[in-house]
Amino acid sequence: MRLVSVAVPVPFLDPLTYSVPESFPRLPPVGARVRVPVGKRAVVGCVVGHDAALGADTTARDIVALLDDEPYLPPAVVELCGWVADYYMAGFGDAIAAAMPPGSRRDDASKTQRIVAATAHGLETVRLKPDTTTFPRPGDTLTPKQRDVMEMLANAAPGLPTSVLRDRGVTADVIRRLAARGLVAIRDERDERDPFERAGMAVTRDAERRLTAEQEAALNTLAGLADSGGFKVALLHGVTGSGKTELYLRLAERICAAGRQALLMVPEIALTPSVSALFRSAFGARVAIQHSALSDGERHDQWQRIRRGDVDVVIGTRSAVFAPLMNPGLVIVDEEHDSSYKQEESPRYHGRDVAIVRARTAGALVVLGSATPSMESYQNAATGKYVLVTLERRVLDRPLAAVSLVNMREEYAEDGPDVVISRPLAAAIQQRLDRREQVLVLLNRRGYATAVFCRQCGDTFECPNCAVSLTVHRSRGGWRGRCHYCNYSLDVPKTCRKCAAPYLEHAGFGTEKIEQQVRERFPQARVARVDRDSVRRKGSLTSLLSRFAAGELDVLVGTQMIAKGHDFPLVTLVGVISADVGLGLADFRAAERTFQLLTQVAGRAGRGEQTGEAIVQTLYPGHYSIQLACRQDYSGFFEKEIAYRRGMRYPPMVALVNTVVRGRRFDEAMRAASEIVRRLEPAARRASFLILGPAPAPLGRLRGEHRVQFFLKGTKRADMRAALKDVLSAMPDVRRHVTVDVDPLNVL
Ligand code: ADP
Ligand code: ZN
């Protein structure tokens, strides 16, 4: 009997054993996709083992179909998925799903795709009448659904694959009707569109450029590590603007010349289109990009190019760690401290940590780059586990931005409690506008206001599903309250729902209000806002950033999105509206996050010829994270923070596992959590780890469910995982309501 184990896309499930029917000429290889029965369904799974130890399992069901003769996922990637599933306590199938390109579960994914594009007549109809559904020709009207499709297509010139339209809820019928009226055209394509062209960033490599002495020394060290051909991890700690990207490029060239491939991971690729443009200008077509802002079709094409070996360099976000490269010799994780490397759904992996595991198997060099390394990575460098390489200065001896603090208590005392933009910041903005320089204004909070309340009866607007108040957003002609966790929303009425008084008031402020204030106070300035709400539409972020880079905008107001990695040489002022946004959270990483964000955003100023300045508004000017960020004193911060972590026994001194139990009722969740904890206790004593909790989670209710959490804390993750796995697998009904997060970043 020939048996294989197959990972199937069912949460928490270990691989299942199937038998290979006699009629199949040979065993499907590890990494091949197969269609198998699970319960009453047939699903596409991935072969993950031919284990002789599976024995003669006569209950095994037959494989229905073999989709690939050759491995679809390289065996090294399958192995990596196994590690991810085990380490992060996810199902093998969850991990495999993370590694598969979109569309891989369909048998026809590699064939042609059907593209729908607006015709000239179709375009004219949407553009002529931007806000009606009426055509210039009488009798020619569009339904709202048809109008949506036309708008999507008008914004995607070469058209969109039907798979993408389907994902956006467009039915085949709608498209047929539009086609019948000549508003759209449908074509079949074996199409490898080029996502680079869309990025529209003109960055070319300056091949003549001479490295600074510091860069030269760093490159020599890194190249030495790379040439040794084995697994190593280097932490490249380089201040903002020290020219890390140039080093990545040169190292990648070296690795590729030696016949291996390079993987460059970035936190959010849409934020750094210039990086891909730069690599593209150095490596030509042998670069692929992988990230979720690409359409499914594009992502699939790029994936296939990598799989075929047509690519030397892959640039992508966290999921690119699973890219099907056959022989990676260099894995770079840029801005390694960035929390977007952590996936907040199963498998809850950290892209940086998985990158290290991948490199270990491949015998590759890992370069972790950051101006503000995570506590974890810097500690590993301090203890000699990683090689530390430092760039202490900006290129061409440009000075770091001078940072000054504005104590907002004093501003309130002078100007009243409603001040949002302090006098020093306003004066500095005006000065930059006069000099035709550019300004970034950061507030790490979306929306217009953080809450609405009635001044008469105190009624507030809370989310019915989550334990948070609704954030107020501006909407056409009024205000809309929206939950940032579940997206519930309602129109904020003009009068109180409880007492009918017309005294509803906003509390707090977010980026929308800052944008409005900047526009009001500086009417001559060209202002735009960058946050998750303003860049919903695909491509709009890239286009905003390119307009800013091209000098078509003066002031960019935004959330942490504007703090990340950009290189805008005309920015000479960064204003931080409130440095305190993250400090109040019940999270032991609050100080680290604040330090990183302030240092990074200050690092956006003065990257060109003019020196830069940052002005930081705060209520806690004495807080160490704010003080040390002002001085851009990373090592001072690290020393202070590591002492705190050591004292409190927090990561990186220990490992944490966060377990959240969800329930329709609070007592249900509490009871289940207590039972898990009770069953864990013997193992905790044996393996000496601590169990903290159970207790209501800080975010006590989310999407209609109550949340109770407990932490395991200890130095041996393997023991904690094994114990939890044992207990949970004996409680399958509870398991479905449990989220386990190993090495959690978000503990709320
Ligand atoms: P980092 O990623 O370390 O913040 P970048 O790689 O973005 O810094 O480099 C900052 C700026 O300096 C970029 O505009 C880059 O083109 C430029 N640069 C890098 N190396 C050199 C060099 N050796 N000489 C001149 N300019 C450089
Ligand atoms: Zn909600």
GROMACS .gro file of N, CA and C in nm, residues 400-408 422-429 431-432 572-579 598 601-602 605 612-622 626-632:
model
  147
  400LEU      N    1   2.191   6.432   1.140
  400LEU     CA    2   2.057   6.386   1.175
  400LEU      C    3   1.972   6.508   1.209
  401ALA      N    4   1.841   6.492   1.196
  401ALA     CA    5   1.753   6.604   1.228
  401ALA      C    6   1.765   6.641   1.376
  402ALA      N    7   1.762   6.772   1.403
  402ALA     CA    8   1.758   6.816   1.543
  402ALA      C    9   1.614   6.802   1.592
  403VAL      N   10   1.595   6.739   1.707
  403VAL     CA   11   1.459   6.716   1.755
  403VAL      C   12   1.433   6.804   1.876
  404SER      N   13   1.319   6.875   1.875
  404SER     CA   14   1.284   6.950   1.996
  404SER      C   15   1.144   6.911   2.043
  405LEU      N   16   1.122   6.926   2.173
  405LEU     CA   17   0.995   6.886   2.232
  405LEU      C   18   0.909   7.008   2.259
  406VAL      N   19   0.777   6.990   2.244
  406VAL     CA   20   0.685   7.094   2.288
  406VAL      C   21   0.599   7.032   2.397
  407ASN      N   22   0.604   7.091   2.514
  407ASN     CA   23   0.524   7.041   2.625
  407ASN      C   24   0.381   7.093   2.608
  408MET      N   25   0.288   7.003   2.576
  408MET     CA   26   0.154   7.047   2.542
  408MET      C   27   0.078   7.102   2.663
  422SER      N   28   0.068   7.328   1.789
  422SER     CA   29   0.126   7.426   1.882
  422SER      C   30   0.186   7.543   1.806
  423ARG      N   31   0.213   7.652   1.878
  423ARG     CA   32   0.272   7.769   1.813
  423ARG      C   33   0.408   7.740   1.748
  424PRO      N   34   0.499   7.671   1.820
  424PRO     CA   35   0.628   7.645   1.754
  424PRO      C   36   0.613   7.561   1.627
  425LEU      N   37   0.523   7.464   1.631
  425LEU     CA   38   0.507   7.381   1.512
  425LEU      C   39   0.446   7.461   1.398
  426ALA      N   40   0.344   7.541   1.430
  426ALA     CA   41   0.279   7.622   1.326
  426ALA      C   42   0.382   7.716   1.261
  427ALA      N   43   0.465   7.778   1.344
  427ALA     CA   44   0.564   7.872   1.290
  427ALA      C   45   0.663   7.799   1.200
  428ALA      N   46   0.702   7.679   1.243
  428ALA     CA   47   0.800   7.604   1.164
  428ALA      C   48   0.740   7.561   1.031
  429ILE      N   49   0.611   7.523   1.032
  429ILE     CA   50   0.546   7.483   0.906
  429ILE      C   51   0.545   7.602   0.810
  431GLN      N   52   0.736   7.855   0.796
  431GLN     CA   53   0.870   7.884   0.746
  431GLN      C   54   0.907   7.791   0.630
  432ARG      N   55   0.874   7.661   0.644
  432ARG     CA   56   0.907   7.567   0.535
  432ARG      C   57   0.827   7.599   0.410
  572THR      N   58   1.218   6.889   0.518
  572THR     CA   59   1.310   6.943   0.617
  572THR      C   60   1.244   6.957   0.752
  573LEU      N   61   1.113   6.930   0.758
  573LEU     CA   62   1.045   6.939   0.888
  573LEU      C   63   0.950   6.821   0.906
  574VAL      N   64   0.960   6.761   1.025
  574VAL     CA   65   0.864   6.659   1.063
  574VAL      C   66   0.797   6.707   1.191
  575GLY      N   67   0.665   6.712   1.190
  575GLY     CA   68   0.593   6.750   1.312
  575GLY      C   69   0.521   6.628   1.366
  576VAL      N   70   0.532   6.603   1.496
  576VAL     CA   71   0.458   6.494   1.558
  576VAL      C   72   0.351   6.557   1.646
  577ILE      N   73   0.225   6.534   1.611
  577ILE     CA   74   0.114   6.600   1.681
  577ILE      C   75   0.101   6.550   1.824
  578SER      N   76   0.109   6.418   1.839
  578SER     CA   77   0.108   6.364   1.975
  578SER      C   78   0.198   6.243   1.980
  579ALA      N   79   0.303   6.253   2.059
  579ALA     CA   80   0.396   6.141   2.071
  579ALA      C   81   0.338   6.036   2.164
  598LEU      N   82   0.910   5.749   1.681
  598LEU     CA   83   0.963   5.886   1.683
  598LEU      C   84   1.098   5.894   1.612
  601VAL      N   85   1.039   5.858   1.233
  601VAL     CA   86   0.977   5.971   1.163
  601VAL      C   87   1.072   6.091   1.162
  602ALA      N   88   1.146   6.109   1.272
  602ALA     CA   89   1.245   6.216   1.272
  602ALA      C   90   1.349   6.189   1.163
  605ALA      N   91   1.342   6.353   0.807
  605ALA     CA   92   1.375   6.494   0.782
  605ALA      C   93   1.523   6.510   0.752
  612GLY      N   94   1.759   6.895   0.855
  612GLY     CA   95   1.621   6.871   0.894
  612GLY      C   96   1.597   6.898   1.041
  613GLU      N   97   1.467   6.912   1.072
  613GLU     CA   98   1.428   6.939   1.208
  613GLU      C   99   1.301   6.861   1.239
  614ALA      N  100   1.286   6.813   1.362
  614ALA     CA  101   1.162   6.749   1.402
  614ALA      C  102   1.110   6.818   1.527
  615ILE      N  103   0.978   6.838   1.532
  615ILE     CA  104   0.915   6.900   1.649
  615ILE      C  105   0.812   6.801   1.702
  616VAL      N  106   0.831   6.764   1.828
  616VAL     CA  107   0.749   6.657   1.885
  616VAL      C  108   0.663   6.714   1.997
  617GLN      N  109   0.531   6.704   1.983
  617GLN     CA  110   0.439   6.753   2.086
  617GLN      C  111   0.406   6.638   2.180
  618THR      N  112   0.411   6.664   2.310
  618THR     CA  113   0.384   6.557   2.405
  618THR      C  114   0.332   6.611   2.537
  619LEU      N  115   0.262   6.525   2.609
  619LEU     CA  116   0.222   6.559   2.745
  619LEU      C  117   0.322   6.504   2.845
  620TYR      N  118   0.412   6.418   2.799
  620TYR     CA  119   0.509   6.354   2.889
  620TYR      C  120   0.651   6.378   2.843
  621PRO      N  121   0.695   6.503   2.844
  621PRO     CA  122   0.828   6.532   2.789
  621PRO      C  123   0.938   6.459   2.864
  622GLY      N  124   0.909   6.408   2.985
  622GLY     CA  125   1.015   6.342   3.061
  622GLY      C  126   1.024   6.192   3.035
  626ILE      N  127   1.063   5.908   2.490
  626ILE     CA  128   1.056   6.034   2.416
  626ILE      C  129   1.188   6.109   2.424
  627GLN      N  130   1.242   6.115   2.545
  627GLN     CA  131   1.371   6.182   2.564
  627GLN      C  132   1.481   6.120   2.477
  628LEU      N  133   1.490   5.988   2.481
  628LEU     CA  134   1.599   5.922   2.409
  628LEU      C  135   1.577   5.924   2.258
  629ALA      N  136   1.449   5.923   2.216
  629ALA     CA  137   1.421   5.936   2.073
  629ALA      C  138   1.465   6.074   2.025
  630CYS      N  139   1.444   6.174   2.109
  630CYS     CA  140   1.488   6.309   2.075
  630CYS      C  141   1.638   6.315   2.051
  631ARG      N  142   1.709   6.243   2.134
  631ARG     CA  143   1.853   6.244   2.116
  631ARG      C  144   1.897   6.139   2.015
  632GLN      N  145   1.802   6.062   1.963
  632GLN     CA  146   1.829   5.954   1.869
  632GLN      C  147   1.939   5.865   1.925
   0.00000   0.00000   0.00000
